[in-house]
Amino acid sequence: MNNHSNNLCRFRLVIPAIALTIATLSGQAEIPENDWPVHGHTHKEQRFSPLDQVTRGNVHALQPEWYLDIPSIDDGLTATPIIRDGIIYMSSSFANIYAVDAANGDLLWHYDPEVSVHSGFSNSWAARVNRGVAVADGLVFIGTPDCRLVAVSADSGELRWQNLTCDPSAEYAITGAPRVADGKVFIGNGISDYGARGYVSAYNAATGKFIWRFWTVPGNPEDGHENEIMEMAAETWADGWAPYGGGSPWDAIVFDPELNQLYVGTDSAIPYDPSVRSPGGGDHLFTNSIIALDADTGAYQWHYQTVPNDAWDYNAANHIILADLQISGESRQVLMQAPKNGFFYVIDRQTGALLSARPYIGITWALHVDLKTGRPVEHPEARYYNNQSKRATVIPSLIGGHNWHPMSYNPYTGLVYIPAHEFKTTFSINPDAALGGVLFDVYGDDLDEKKTGLKPETKNTIGRLIAWDPVRAKAKWAVNHELPMNGGVMSSAGGLVFQGTATGWFNAYEANTGKRLWSYDVQASVQAPPVSYRIDGKQYVLAAVGGGGIARFMVPIYGTGEKALGPSRLIAFTLDGRETLPALVLHQPAVPRPPELTASAEDITRGAETYEVAACGVCHGSTGVGSRPHTSVPDLRYMTPETHKDFRNIVLRGYRRPTGMIPYDGILEDADIDTIHAYLISRQWELYQQRQNKTQTKE
């Protein structure tokens, strides 16, 4: 077991004298309602708690029972906590695992896999995100950003086995939670945006022995296709294969105990411009798809593709829910997904037949989905690379109408609760762009602060909690949020829906109407989904707070409110809780005076374009606005004189590669680096002068 970091020294180390009894989570095993034993509470991933002690009538009495700060180098929390036999297993950035006493919040043990962050861009970015662990048979499983599948003891955190399940030097990484069932651990990977060829793998849970692998896109035919399914997929690519990779199953992996199938949602293809990716056209299987596999062998069963020949990164890797629904008077075993493209899909999970597909937000890229063909009917101007202007502004954005944040299905109300967001992205062709010739403005063309004078966070953005009726294929109610990127969702038998927000509030809503019944200021942005459990007859509602993931790095102004900058922590609420959170003191760090700005306006504009072309904003924030000054991926408007002095060496020559800043040597020239630097100096001057003006106004 790894030694505790200094940040953990104030917590006492408690190793249970009696080993945890962790029942095998087989397909037929009964899921104990007191726990939250798998990612979505049950293998159906409905994220519905059967506990009903906390109800519409008493939810107003919820107060913290305990809280525990989780050191995560200020990268926030995105994981679903797993609860087994009174122990919480929680992960944070850099694939750290924390075991916590669920009754009182005592830290029991901490495991640090000591990940490497300098193998590639994907490895470095992914290190800041982890969406959770799996627990079974006395083991805790986690995927690491440097491509390991790790199993540690649930009792002590001691390493039991580990396997290298992908190659981090080939732009692979892991951010998603493993799934465990029937003695097997299932794990996907990412990040195909940078050239990785996607696949999902199964391993023996007890030993780590490899069992099977399913590739999601075809490889080089000169090496021979793995099977006839890959031969079939190759026919949908003009060159007979996916030369740039694609199709990573980075999040949605769902085990179906009734049909013994595994459902896998896949990423989009790269480059984004299909005319570059595969000039001869084609649907590009199995990108943007839901694939059904035999859970024992990995054999292909069926697939459904949400966006053939995708051009907008509208992947289908999002949360998948299994349920039995009465549709047209017939009971159907279905799966449900609200992927990034803005449509809500209901699919027969026995056959893959499409039952319904309706927009859950306002969309502009497509008119509808043809239920006979299953294909979207696209707006003729949406494919920017075919336009005369070579650009298009579309809704949903590149971030999607719904991203990784989990939904919830309540079998009593029959509603799916979707954490949705509605904003736009402008795509345009730029042959020099890092992501395959496409430049994208995440905030949309009319949100450019320099063009409009309006702050991006104040214009044309909507965050919503939507209650969707999957049988009638329409929304029953919706609640608007102040910012777009809000947390995952849990519903309960108490008639409630719980969700945290980017502005730092943890809310409970009436499940049938959407009326807000309770709110608590948790002081930090919430992106992770809540869970619930019961100990000694008492129901706990657990919130993991501290915004993380894409809402922290790429679009921080959409994912973190100005007063929601508190620490990453677990907060357990009960009806008789007596704990209070410490007062939040926001320390606004000083902006160092930047160097004199000697660059021309033309060079600064070119630097802004190069910053986006080189995908700097994926980590440090679009438009040069980062999340915070002192995180593992800092806001570059707070650069010190020393950083300015070494800027070219850092960006071009790898002076900070050990901490994950991958060098651009061979990608950008000195002149490119200098224009990016000039742009960032201009952004730092804007913030510096803004602070100076505020100080003078107060005086």
XYZ file of C-alpha atoms in Angstrom:
699
model
C 0.000 0.000 0.000
C 1.257 3.458 -0.873
C 2.200 5.854 1.886
C -0.240 8.670 2.540
C 0.584 12.030 1.054
C 1.075 15.027 3.307
C -2.468 16.111 2.457
C -3.771 12.950 4.075
C -1.750 13.040 7.271
C -4.570 14.463 9.354
C -6.748 11.404 8.676
C -6.219 8.381 10.864
C -5.455 5.153 9.058
C -8.027 2.511 9.887
C -7.618 -1.019 8.560
C -10.649 -3.163 9.396
C -9.753 -6.106 11.607
C -12.253 -8.241 9.803
C -11.972 -8.564 6.048
C -14.745 -7.038 4.008
C -17.276 -9.521 2.772
C -17.827 -8.610 -0.846
C -20.385 -10.811 -2.575
C -19.787 -11.834 -6.156
C -21.652 -9.509 -8.486
C -22.786 -12.157 -10.946
C -25.463 -11.542 -13.510
C -28.073 -13.226 -11.316
C -26.878 -11.935 -7.936
C -29.313 -9.917 -5.886
C -28.199 -6.309 -5.475
C -28.457 -5.246 -1.810
C -30.557 -2.109 -1.556
C -28.526 -0.787 1.379
C -25.453 -0.404 -0.833
C -24.535 1.237 -4.118
C -22.454 -1.734 -5.278
C -22.004 -1.087 -9.008
C -21.656 1.974 -11.190
C -25.375 2.536 -11.833
C -26.625 0.929 -8.566
C -27.611 -2.222 -10.534
C -26.255 -3.585 -13.790
C -29.134 -1.867 -15.581
C -27.458 1.443 -14.674
C -30.758 3.176 -13.878
C -29.185 5.118 -10.996
C -32.383 4.722 -9.041
C -32.217 4.231 -5.276
C -34.978 2.036 -3.789
C -34.482 3.743 -0.407
C -37.433 5.854 0.695
C -36.625 7.217 4.146
C -35.872 10.602 2.563
C -39.095 11.744 0.916
C -40.823 14.727 -0.616
C -42.243 15.511 2.789
C -39.026 15.550 4.814
C -36.214 16.270 2.346
C -36.103 19.850 3.647
C -34.495 18.452 6.826
C -31.394 17.066 5.089
C -28.147 18.286 6.659
C -24.551 17.083 6.450
C -23.801 14.060 8.628
C -20.109 14.260 7.770
C -17.740 15.536 5.099
C -14.281 14.530 3.933
C -11.936 16.629 1.824
C -10.398 14.641 -1.036
C -6.997 15.872 -2.197
C -7.095 15.897 -5.993
C -4.583 18.629 -6.871
C -7.629 20.816 -7.489
C -8.710 18.726 -10.470
C -12.151 18.064 -9.041
C -14.187 14.859 -8.799
C -16.045 13.080 -11.596
C -16.400 9.551 -10.211
C -19.451 7.669 -9.009
C -18.799 6.505 -5.424
C -19.229 2.744 -4.949
C -20.549 1.542 -1.565
C -20.107 -2.052 -0.399
C -20.770 -3.234 3.157
C -20.453 0.194 4.728
C -17.327 1.238 2.812
C -17.188 3.962 0.163
C -14.684 3.460 -2.662
C -14.001 6.742 -4.429
C -11.506 7.702 -7.116
C -10.008 11.053 -8.017
C -7.603 12.406 -10.596
C -4.449 10.445 -11.331
C -6.518 7.292 -10.584
C -6.128 7.579 -6.825
C -8.502 5.411 -4.770
C -9.898 6.310 -1.339
C -11.692 3.884 0.993
C -13.937 5.730 3.444
C -16.119 4.605 6.339
C -19.604 5.352 5.019
C -21.048 5.953 8.504
C -18.638 8.612 9.754
C -16.361 9.674 6.883
C -13.127 8.286 8.342
C -10.480 7.609 5.713
C -9.531 3.911 5.872
C -6.868 3.697 3.193
C -5.562 5.455 0.106
C -3.967 3.924 -2.987
C -1.861 5.919 -5.449
C -0.960 4.021 -8.659
C 1.767 6.587 -9.389
C 0.770 7.195 -12.978
C 3.072 8.474 -15.668
C 1.823 11.637 -17.389
C 4.389 12.236 -20.113
C 3.697 9.503 -22.682
C 1.472 11.647 -24.882
C -1.209 14.301 -24.974
C -4.035 11.846 -24.256
C -2.198 10.357 -21.305
C -1.535 13.802 -19.831
C -5.086 15.113 -20.264
C -6.705 11.910 -19.022
C -4.639 11.941 -15.824
C -6.832 14.762 -14.553
C -10.064 12.767 -14.952
C -11.298 9.476 -13.492
C -14.926 8.371 -13.458
C -14.729 5.617 -10.894
C -13.892 2.123 -9.719
C -15.555 -1.294 -9.711
C -15.676 -3.609 -6.687
C -16.171 -7.390 -6.500
C -14.846 -10.429 -4.630
C -12.652 -8.426 -2.274
C -10.988 -6.432 -5.056
C -11.239 -2.833 -6.229
C -10.558 -2.234 -9.937
C -9.519 1.000 -11.616
C -8.261 2.071 -15.032
C -5.311 4.456 -15.096
C -4.453 7.207 -17.584
C -1.242 5.367 -18.450
C -3.326 2.411 -19.649
C -3.164 -0.004 -16.725
C -6.058 -2.012 -15.353
C -5.274 -2.288 -11.644
C -6.785 -4.491 -8.929
C -6.160 -3.740 -5.244
C -7.386 -5.331 -2.036
C -10.704 -3.922 -0.829
C -9.446 -4.442 2.739
C -6.154 -2.621 2.571
C -5.539 -1.044 -0.838
C -2.591 -3.365 -1.475
C -1.867 -4.164 -5.118
C -3.115 -7.592 -6.221
C -2.523 -7.480 -9.970
C -2.224 -5.066 -12.881
C -2.217 -5.358 -16.663
C -1.222 -2.943 -19.397
C -4.432 -2.878 -21.404
C -3.481 -0.208 -23.954
C -0.400 1.702 -25.140
C -0.114 5.237 -23.696
C 2.583 6.163 -26.219
C 0.036 5.574 -29.012
C -2.336 8.243 -27.605
C -4.415 5.775 -25.607
C -5.615 6.553 -22.092
C -8.344 5.475 -19.667
C -10.777 7.811 -17.915
C -13.872 5.609 -17.609
C -14.837 3.235 -14.820
C -14.383 -0.509 -15.332
C -17.449 -2.737 -15.061
C -17.360 -6.120 -13.313
C -19.785 -9.035 -13.696
C -19.706 -12.846 -13.810
C -16.054 -12.973 -12.825
C -14.951 -10.637 -15.611
C -13.747 -7.043 -15.666
C -14.656 -5.021 -18.756
C -12.588 -1.973 -19.652
C -12.549 0.451 -22.572
C -10.155 3.249 -23.455
C -9.766 6.656 -25.133
C -8.871 9.066 -26.593
C -9.580 8.437 -30.271
C -9.676 12.190 -30.978
C -5.898 11.880 -31.239
C -5.586 8.758 -33.357
C -6.202 5.751 -31.099
C -8.087 2.768 -32.558
C -10.827 1.903 -30.085
C -11.538 -1.430 -28.440
C -13.104 -2.973 -25.341
C -11.458 -5.823 -23.421
C -12.455 -8.428 -20.843
C -10.157 -9.811 -18.128
C -10.491 -12.442 -15.447
C -11.383 -10.499 -12.311
C -9.483 -12.790 -9.941
C -6.239 -13.138 -11.895
C -6.140 -10.349 -14.468
C -5.795 -12.863 -17.300
C -6.898 -11.543 -20.696
C -10.118 -13.142 -22.031
C -11.280 -11.309 -25.164
C -11.126 -8.049 -27.129
C -13.484 -6.371 -29.598
C -12.123 -3.683 -31.913
C -14.548 -0.886 -32.780
C -13.042 0.226 -36.103
C -11.098 -1.743 -38.743
C -7.318 -1.734 -38.754
C -4.866 -1.836 -41.639
C -6.013 -4.544 -44.078
C -2.374 -5.315 -44.863
C -2.167 -6.776 -41.360
C -5.348 -8.767 -41.876
C -8.692 -8.039 -40.257
C -9.334 -9.746 -36.922
C -12.657 -11.285 -38.002
C -15.521 -11.069 -40.488
C -17.152 -8.299 -38.477
C -14.121 -6.086 -39.046
C -14.256 -7.023 -42.729
C -17.861 -5.843 -42.782
C -16.958 -2.603 -40.991
C -14.073 -2.027 -43.422
C -16.567 -1.790 -46.274
C -17.912 1.415 -44.704
C -14.522 3.136 -44.977
C -13.360 4.383 -48.382
C -9.828 3.072 -47.876
C -11.011 -0.148 -46.270
C -9.897 0.850 -42.786
C -9.715 3.650 -40.215
C -6.222 5.068 -40.826
C -6.602 7.665 -38.067
C -8.290 5.415 -35.521
C -11.561 6.302 -33.801
C -14.439 4.711 -31.942
C -13.001 4.638 -28.428
C -15.398 3.215 -25.800
C -14.363 5.750 -23.177
C -17.432 5.665 -20.914
C -20.583 3.621 -21.610
C -20.124 -0.109 -20.938
C -23.243 -1.864 -19.625
C -23.711 -5.544 -18.713
C -27.127 -7.088 -19.341
C -27.625 -10.054 -16.968
C -30.888 -11.045 -18.654
C -29.441 -11.433 -22.160
C -25.787 -11.925 -21.161
C -24.833 -9.067 -23.452
C -22.475 -6.145 -23.107
C -23.493 -2.802 -24.616
C -20.683 -0.473 -25.590
C -21.016 3.151 -26.693
C -18.298 4.452 -29.009
C -16.563 7.706 -29.795
C -16.511 9.530 -33.106
C -13.912 9.363 -35.860
C -10.904 11.530 -36.493
C -10.201 13.852 -38.292
C -13.541 15.584 -37.769
C -13.696 16.556 -41.453
C -14.969 13.430 -43.261
C -13.560 14.653 -46.571
C -10.102 14.314 -45.031
C -10.792 11.269 -42.880
C -12.193 9.172 -45.713
C -12.566 11.160 -48.949
C -14.643 8.461 -50.611
C -17.371 8.700 -47.963
C -18.915 5.855 -45.983
C -20.644 5.429 -42.632
C -17.416 4.636 -40.743
C -18.441 1.754 -38.518
C -18.423 1.328 -35.607
C -17.913 4.968 -34.682
C -20.804 6.848 -33.003
C -22.429 3.495 -32.308
C -23.991 1.314 -29.653
C -22.645 -2.217 -30.065
C -24.073 -5.348 -28.443
C -21.543 -8.095 -27.676
C -21.724 -11.547 -26.134
C -20.408 -10.943 -22.615
C -18.620 -14.308 -22.469
C -16.839 -14.200 -25.823
C -16.976 -10.622 -27.118
C -18.767 -11.834 -30.250
C -20.717 -9.197 -32.176
C -24.518 -9.368 -31.805
C -25.830 -6.142 -33.358
C -25.139 -2.424 -33.603
C -26.948 0.864 -34.062
C -25.134 3.942 -35.371
C -26.464 7.306 -34.195
C -24.474 9.547 -36.583
C -23.059 7.940 -39.733
C -20.071 9.773 -41.196
C -19.927 12.158 -38.236
C -18.477 15.646 -38.666
C -19.249 17.248 -35.269
C -17.853 14.869 -32.621
C -21.398 13.748 -31.779
C -20.253 10.485 -30.261
C -22.400 7.836 -28.593
C -20.110 7.021 -25.669
C -22.567 8.456 -23.123
C -24.439 6.697 -20.335
C -26.729 3.802 -21.383
C -29.735 2.697 -19.286
C -31.498 -0.693 -19.499
C -35.212 -1.055 -18.728
C -38.394 -2.922 -19.609
C -41.002 -0.604 -21.159
C -44.569 -1.013 -22.382
C -44.467 0.264 -25.954
C -47.571 0.011 -28.139
C -49.053 -2.424 -25.654
C -46.053 -4.737 -25.744
C -43.366 -5.248 -23.115
C -39.967 -4.527 -24.657
C -36.483 -5.005 -23.245
C -34.881 -1.713 -24.215
C -31.798 0.392 -23.794
C -31.956 4.169 -23.664
C -29.354 6.776 -24.476
C -29.231 10.561 -24.840
C -25.973 10.941 -26.787
C -24.260 14.161 -27.727
C -26.225 14.640 -30.964
C -29.373 15.829 -29.128
C -31.697 12.880 -29.851
C -33.057 10.514 -27.194
C -32.967 6.907 -28.413
C -35.010 3.908 -27.308
C -33.647 0.680 -28.819
C -34.759 -2.938 -28.508
C -31.798 -4.542 -26.806
C -32.587 -8.025 -28.135
C -32.464 -7.017 -31.787
C -31.019 -3.509 -31.992
C -34.218 -2.227 -33.622
C -34.812 1.500 -33.236
C -38.092 2.191 -31.420
C -37.941 5.970 -31.080
C -35.576 8.905 -31.567
C -36.712 12.423 -30.705
C -34.745 15.592 -29.875
C -34.448 16.229 -26.143
C -33.076 19.754 -26.768
C -33.394 22.227 -29.615
C -31.093 21.075 -32.421
C -30.029 22.586 -35.748
C -27.761 19.994 -37.374
C -30.598 17.566 -38.241
C -34.323 17.719 -38.912
C -35.327 14.323 -37.520
C -34.385 10.641 -37.490
C -35.990 8.421 -40.120
C -37.380 5.500 -38.118
C -37.407 3.239 -41.178
C -33.715 3.642 -41.944
C -32.570 4.684 -38.476
C -30.555 7.491 -40.052
C -30.713 11.195 -39.181
C -32.083 13.530 -41.842
C -29.494 16.300 -41.756
C -29.844 20.018 -42.280
C -28.238 20.695 -45.674
C -25.942 23.428 -44.323
C -24.672 21.527 -41.277
C -21.752 19.853 -43.050
C -19.395 22.814 -42.949
C -16.766 21.254 -45.225
C -19.342 21.206 -48.068
C -20.433 24.822 -47.572
C -19.155 27.633 -49.730
C -18.107 29.443 -46.550
C -16.485 26.260 -45.141
C -18.105 26.924 -41.778
C -21.299 26.175 -39.860
C -22.659 26.989 -36.416
C -24.647 24.099 -34.982
C -26.586 23.004 -31.905
C -25.689 20.889 -29.994
C -22.149 22.078 -29.492
C -19.008 20.017 -29.688
C -19.660 19.242 -25.999
C -23.050 17.810 -26.959
C -26.577 18.134 -25.654
C -25.577 15.659 -22.959
C -22.047 14.560 -22.164
C -20.671 11.975 -19.699
C -22.790 13.105 -16.721
C -25.068 10.144 -15.887
C -28.843 10.202 -16.293
C -31.335 8.384 -14.052
C -34.459 6.314 -14.750
C -37.214 6.058 -12.147
C -39.355 2.944 -12.791
C -42.182 4.406 -10.666
C -42.539 7.656 -12.619
C -41.395 6.109 -15.892
C -39.189 9.148 -16.518
C -35.533 9.527 -17.457
C -33.838 12.553 -15.879
C -31.223 14.039 -18.216
C -28.528 16.576 -17.232
C -28.619 18.467 -20.525
C -27.066 21.613 -21.960
C -27.905 23.648 -25.017
C -25.294 25.833 -26.651
C -23.577 26.047 -29.987
C -20.238 25.464 -31.669
C -18.913 27.004 -34.858
C -16.939 24.585 -37.019
C -14.715 25.860 -39.806
C -12.094 24.429 -42.117
C -8.483 25.279 -41.305
C -5.885 23.002 -42.927
C -3.437 23.685 -40.083
C -5.812 22.747 -37.270
C -4.542 20.148 -34.832
C -7.726 18.100 -34.965
C -7.607 17.151 -38.617
C -8.121 20.425 -40.409
C -11.099 21.642 -38.391
C -11.145 24.692 -36.151
C -13.944 24.858 -33.618
C -15.154 27.720 -31.459
C -16.673 25.895 -28.497
C -18.634 28.938 -27.358
C -20.171 29.616 -30.770
C -19.445 32.356 -33.249
C -21.518 35.068 -31.579
C -20.058 34.403 -28.127
C -16.604 35.739 -28.949
C -15.960 38.326 -26.255
C -13.668 40.359 -28.486
C -16.318 40.543 -31.221
C -19.401 41.243 -29.121
C -18.172 42.679 -25.837
C -20.441 40.210 -24.060
C -19.076 37.770 -21.536
C -19.432 34.242 -22.966
C -21.155 32.980 -19.843
C -23.989 35.496 -20.182
C -25.266 34.788 -23.676
C -27.188 32.004 -25.394
C -26.395 29.152 -23.026
C -28.835 26.885 -21.271
C -28.269 24.173 -18.697
C -31.262 21.951 -18.019
C -32.514 19.047 -15.987
C -35.028 17.360 -18.300
C -37.592 14.748 -17.266
C -38.070 12.657 -20.412
C -40.904 10.210 -21.008
C -39.288 7.433 -23.100
C -42.640 5.855 -24.031
C -44.281 9.057 -25.281
C -40.918 10.344 -26.533
C -41.302 13.821 -25.103
C -40.305 15.913 -22.110
C -42.673 16.063 -19.149
C -40.876 18.908 -17.394
C -37.578 20.756 -17.408
C -35.673 22.956 -14.977
C -33.218 25.573 -16.217
C -29.844 26.144 -14.555
C -27.687 29.249 -14.449
C -24.727 27.551 -16.160
C -24.790 24.776 -18.793
C -22.484 22.095 -17.365
C -24.103 20.552 -14.283
C -23.815 17.292 -12.397
C -25.045 13.758 -12.925
C -28.411 12.650 -11.569
C -29.929 10.163 -9.104
C -33.632 9.471 -8.527
C -35.140 7.664 -5.563
C -38.188 5.795 -4.286
C -38.826 8.795 -2.061
C -40.175 10.613 -5.122
C -37.058 12.742 -5.504
C -34.429 13.646 -8.077
C -31.023 14.823 -6.826
C -28.550 16.875 -8.847
C -25.684 19.248 -8.120
C -24.983 22.343 -10.188
C -22.027 24.237 -11.585
C -22.883 27.118 -9.263
C -22.291 24.983 -6.180
C -25.786 23.938 -5.103
C -26.981 20.416 -4.358
C -30.704 20.220 -5.128
C -33.642 17.863 -4.644
C -36.610 18.052 -7.016
C -40.063 16.506 -6.934
C -39.811 13.654 -9.444
C -43.196 14.182 -11.115
C -43.209 17.962 -11.406
C -39.642 19.245 -11.177
C -40.473 21.501 -8.248
C -37.333 22.226 -6.251
C -37.893 21.080 -2.674
C -34.445 21.508 -1.111
C -31.078 23.106 -1.823
C -27.781 23.138 0.009
C -24.734 25.287 -0.730
C -21.882 22.788 -1.146
C -19.473 25.621 -2.054
C -18.040 23.936 -5.165
C -19.148 23.050 -8.662
C -20.733 19.603 -8.848
C -20.172 17.398 -11.891
C -20.205 13.899 -10.365
C -23.494 12.048 -9.791
C -24.847 11.517 -6.253
C -25.607 8.108 -4.729
C -27.566 6.853 -1.713
C -27.085 4.069 0.830
C -28.362 2.920 4.234
C -26.497 2.024 7.441
C -28.241 0.940 10.659
C -31.602 2.008 9.293
C -30.436 5.504 8.318
C -30.474 6.680 4.708
C -27.520 8.726 3.484
C -27.401 10.839 0.330
C -23.800 11.248 -0.792
C -22.561 14.089 -2.979
C -19.084 14.194 -4.523
C -18.361 17.885 -5.096
C -15.594 19.779 -6.850
C -16.051 20.232 -10.580
C -13.827 18.186 -12.855
C -13.500 16.878 -16.391
C -14.158 18.844 -19.532
C -16.247 21.378 -17.589
C -13.130 22.326 -15.624
C -10.544 22.368 -18.377
C -12.010 23.104 -21.797
C -15.086 25.186 -20.897
C -14.514 26.339 -17.299
C -16.799 29.358 -17.590
C -19.641 26.913 -18.290
C -18.762 24.465 -15.537
C -17.781 26.519 -12.486
C -19.566 29.492 -10.968
C -17.561 32.383 -9.561
C -18.486 31.420 -5.990
C -18.262 27.647 -6.517
C -14.514 27.302 -6.092
C -14.463 25.267 -2.890
C -12.454 22.091 -2.307
C -13.144 18.620 -3.650
C -14.950 16.677 -0.945
C -17.476 13.998 -0.117
C -20.547 15.234 1.767
C -22.981 12.738 3.303
C -26.456 14.109 4.102
C -28.994 12.599 6.517
C -32.273 13.735 8.037
C -30.682 14.147 11.467
C -27.299 15.466 10.344
C -25.678 18.025 12.627
C -22.461 18.832 10.755
C -21.780 22.171 9.091
C -19.295 22.916 6.362
C -16.462 25.292 7.206
C -16.947 28.797 5.888
C -15.593 29.161 2.377
C -13.004 31.887 2.056
C -12.273 32.666 -1.568
C -8.720 33.870 -2.002
C -8.431 35.624 -5.320
C -4.769 35.272 -6.263
C -2.972 38.267 -7.595
C -2.373 38.436 -11.317
C 1.364 38.861 -11.894
C 2.179 41.895 -13.989
C 2.777 40.484 -17.476
C 5.640 41.487 -19.775
C 5.172 44.507 -21.975
C 3.031 43.726 -24.995
C 5.130 44.508 -28.057
C 3.398 42.268 -30.592
C 1.200 43.736 -33.294
C -2.558 43.286 -33.302
C -2.111 41.052 -36.328
C 0.304 38.777 -34.445
C -2.028 38.595 -31.444
C -4.912 37.574 -33.698
C -2.709 34.962 -35.332
C -1.685 33.763 -31.875
C -5.324 33.343 -30.856
C -5.938 31.235 -33.946
C -2.806 29.166 -33.374
C -3.767 28.616 -29.729
C -6.990 27.014 -30.942
C -5.392 25.254 -33.917
C -2.858 23.616 -31.602
C -5.664 22.529 -29.245
C -4.159 24.434 -26.309
C -7.677 25.239 -25.143
C -8.543 21.573 -24.617
C -6.477 21.729 -21.420
C -5.993 25.409 -20.641
C -9.452 26.635 -21.636
C -10.971 27.931 -24.843
C -10.304 31.642 -25.494
C -7.404 31.447 -23.053
C -9.648 31.423 -19.973
C -8.598 28.547 -17.730
C -10.206 27.070 -14.661
C -7.915 28.232 -11.867
C -4.412 29.651 -11.568
C -2.862 26.949 -9.403
C -4.067 23.546 -10.568
C -2.309 20.729 -12.362
C -3.407 22.482 -15.582
C -3.135 26.187 -14.752
C -4.926 29.227 -16.111
C -2.208 30.778 -18.284
C -3.349 34.318 -17.523
C -1.532 33.913 -14.206
C 1.888 33.131 -15.646
C 4.829 34.270 -13.553
C 7.826 36.153 -14.943
C 9.799 32.897 -14.777
C 7.201 31.084 -16.872
C 7.158 33.874 -19.430
C 10.935 33.691 -19.650
C 10.856 29.928 -20.272
C 7.702 29.907 -22.396
C 9.326 28.738 -25.618
C 11.321 26.043 -23.827
C 8.235 24.803 -21.974
C 5.972 24.614 -25.008
C 8.478 23.613 -27.652
C 11.219 21.719 -25.867
C 9.486 19.917 -23.033
C 10.883 21.673 -19.954
C 7.756 20.611 -18.038
C 7.135 17.253 -19.655
C 7.452 15.371 -16.335
C 4.296 17.141 -15.113
C 2.407 16.423 -18.333
C 3.104 19.443 -20.554
C 3.786 17.630 -23.826
C 6.236 19.505 -26.114
C 5.158 20.739 -29.542
C 8.572 20.217 -31.101
C 8.051 19.183 -34.717
C 4.446 20.423 -34.650
C 4.882 24.167 -34.144
C 7.717 26.508 -35.076
C 9.357 29.166 -32.911
C 7.288 31.837 -34.652
C 4.070 29.963 -33.829
C 5.046 29.739 -30.170
C 5.831 33.442 -30.087
C 2.404 34.403 -31.447
C 0.660 32.124 -28.926
C 2.739 33.746 -26.201
C 1.767 37.209 -27.445
C -1.907 36.237 -27.378
C -1.645 34.942 -23.814
C 0.223 38.064 -22.714
C -2.651 40.113 -24.119
C -5.163 37.985 -22.207
C -3.119 38.373 -19.029
C -3.004 42.141 -19.509
C -6.796 42.212 -19.848
C -7.220 40.392 -16.537
C -4.462 42.381 -14.827
C -6.006 45.715 -15.827
C -9.458 44.499 -14.852
C -8.188 43.723 -11.352
C -6.383 47.053 -11.156
C -9.569 48.893 -12.093
C -11.528 47.025 -9.414
C -8.920 47.911 -6.807
C -9.024 51.584 -7.767
C -12.831 51.584 -7.679
C -12.838 50.181 -4.128
C -10.367 52.831 -3.029
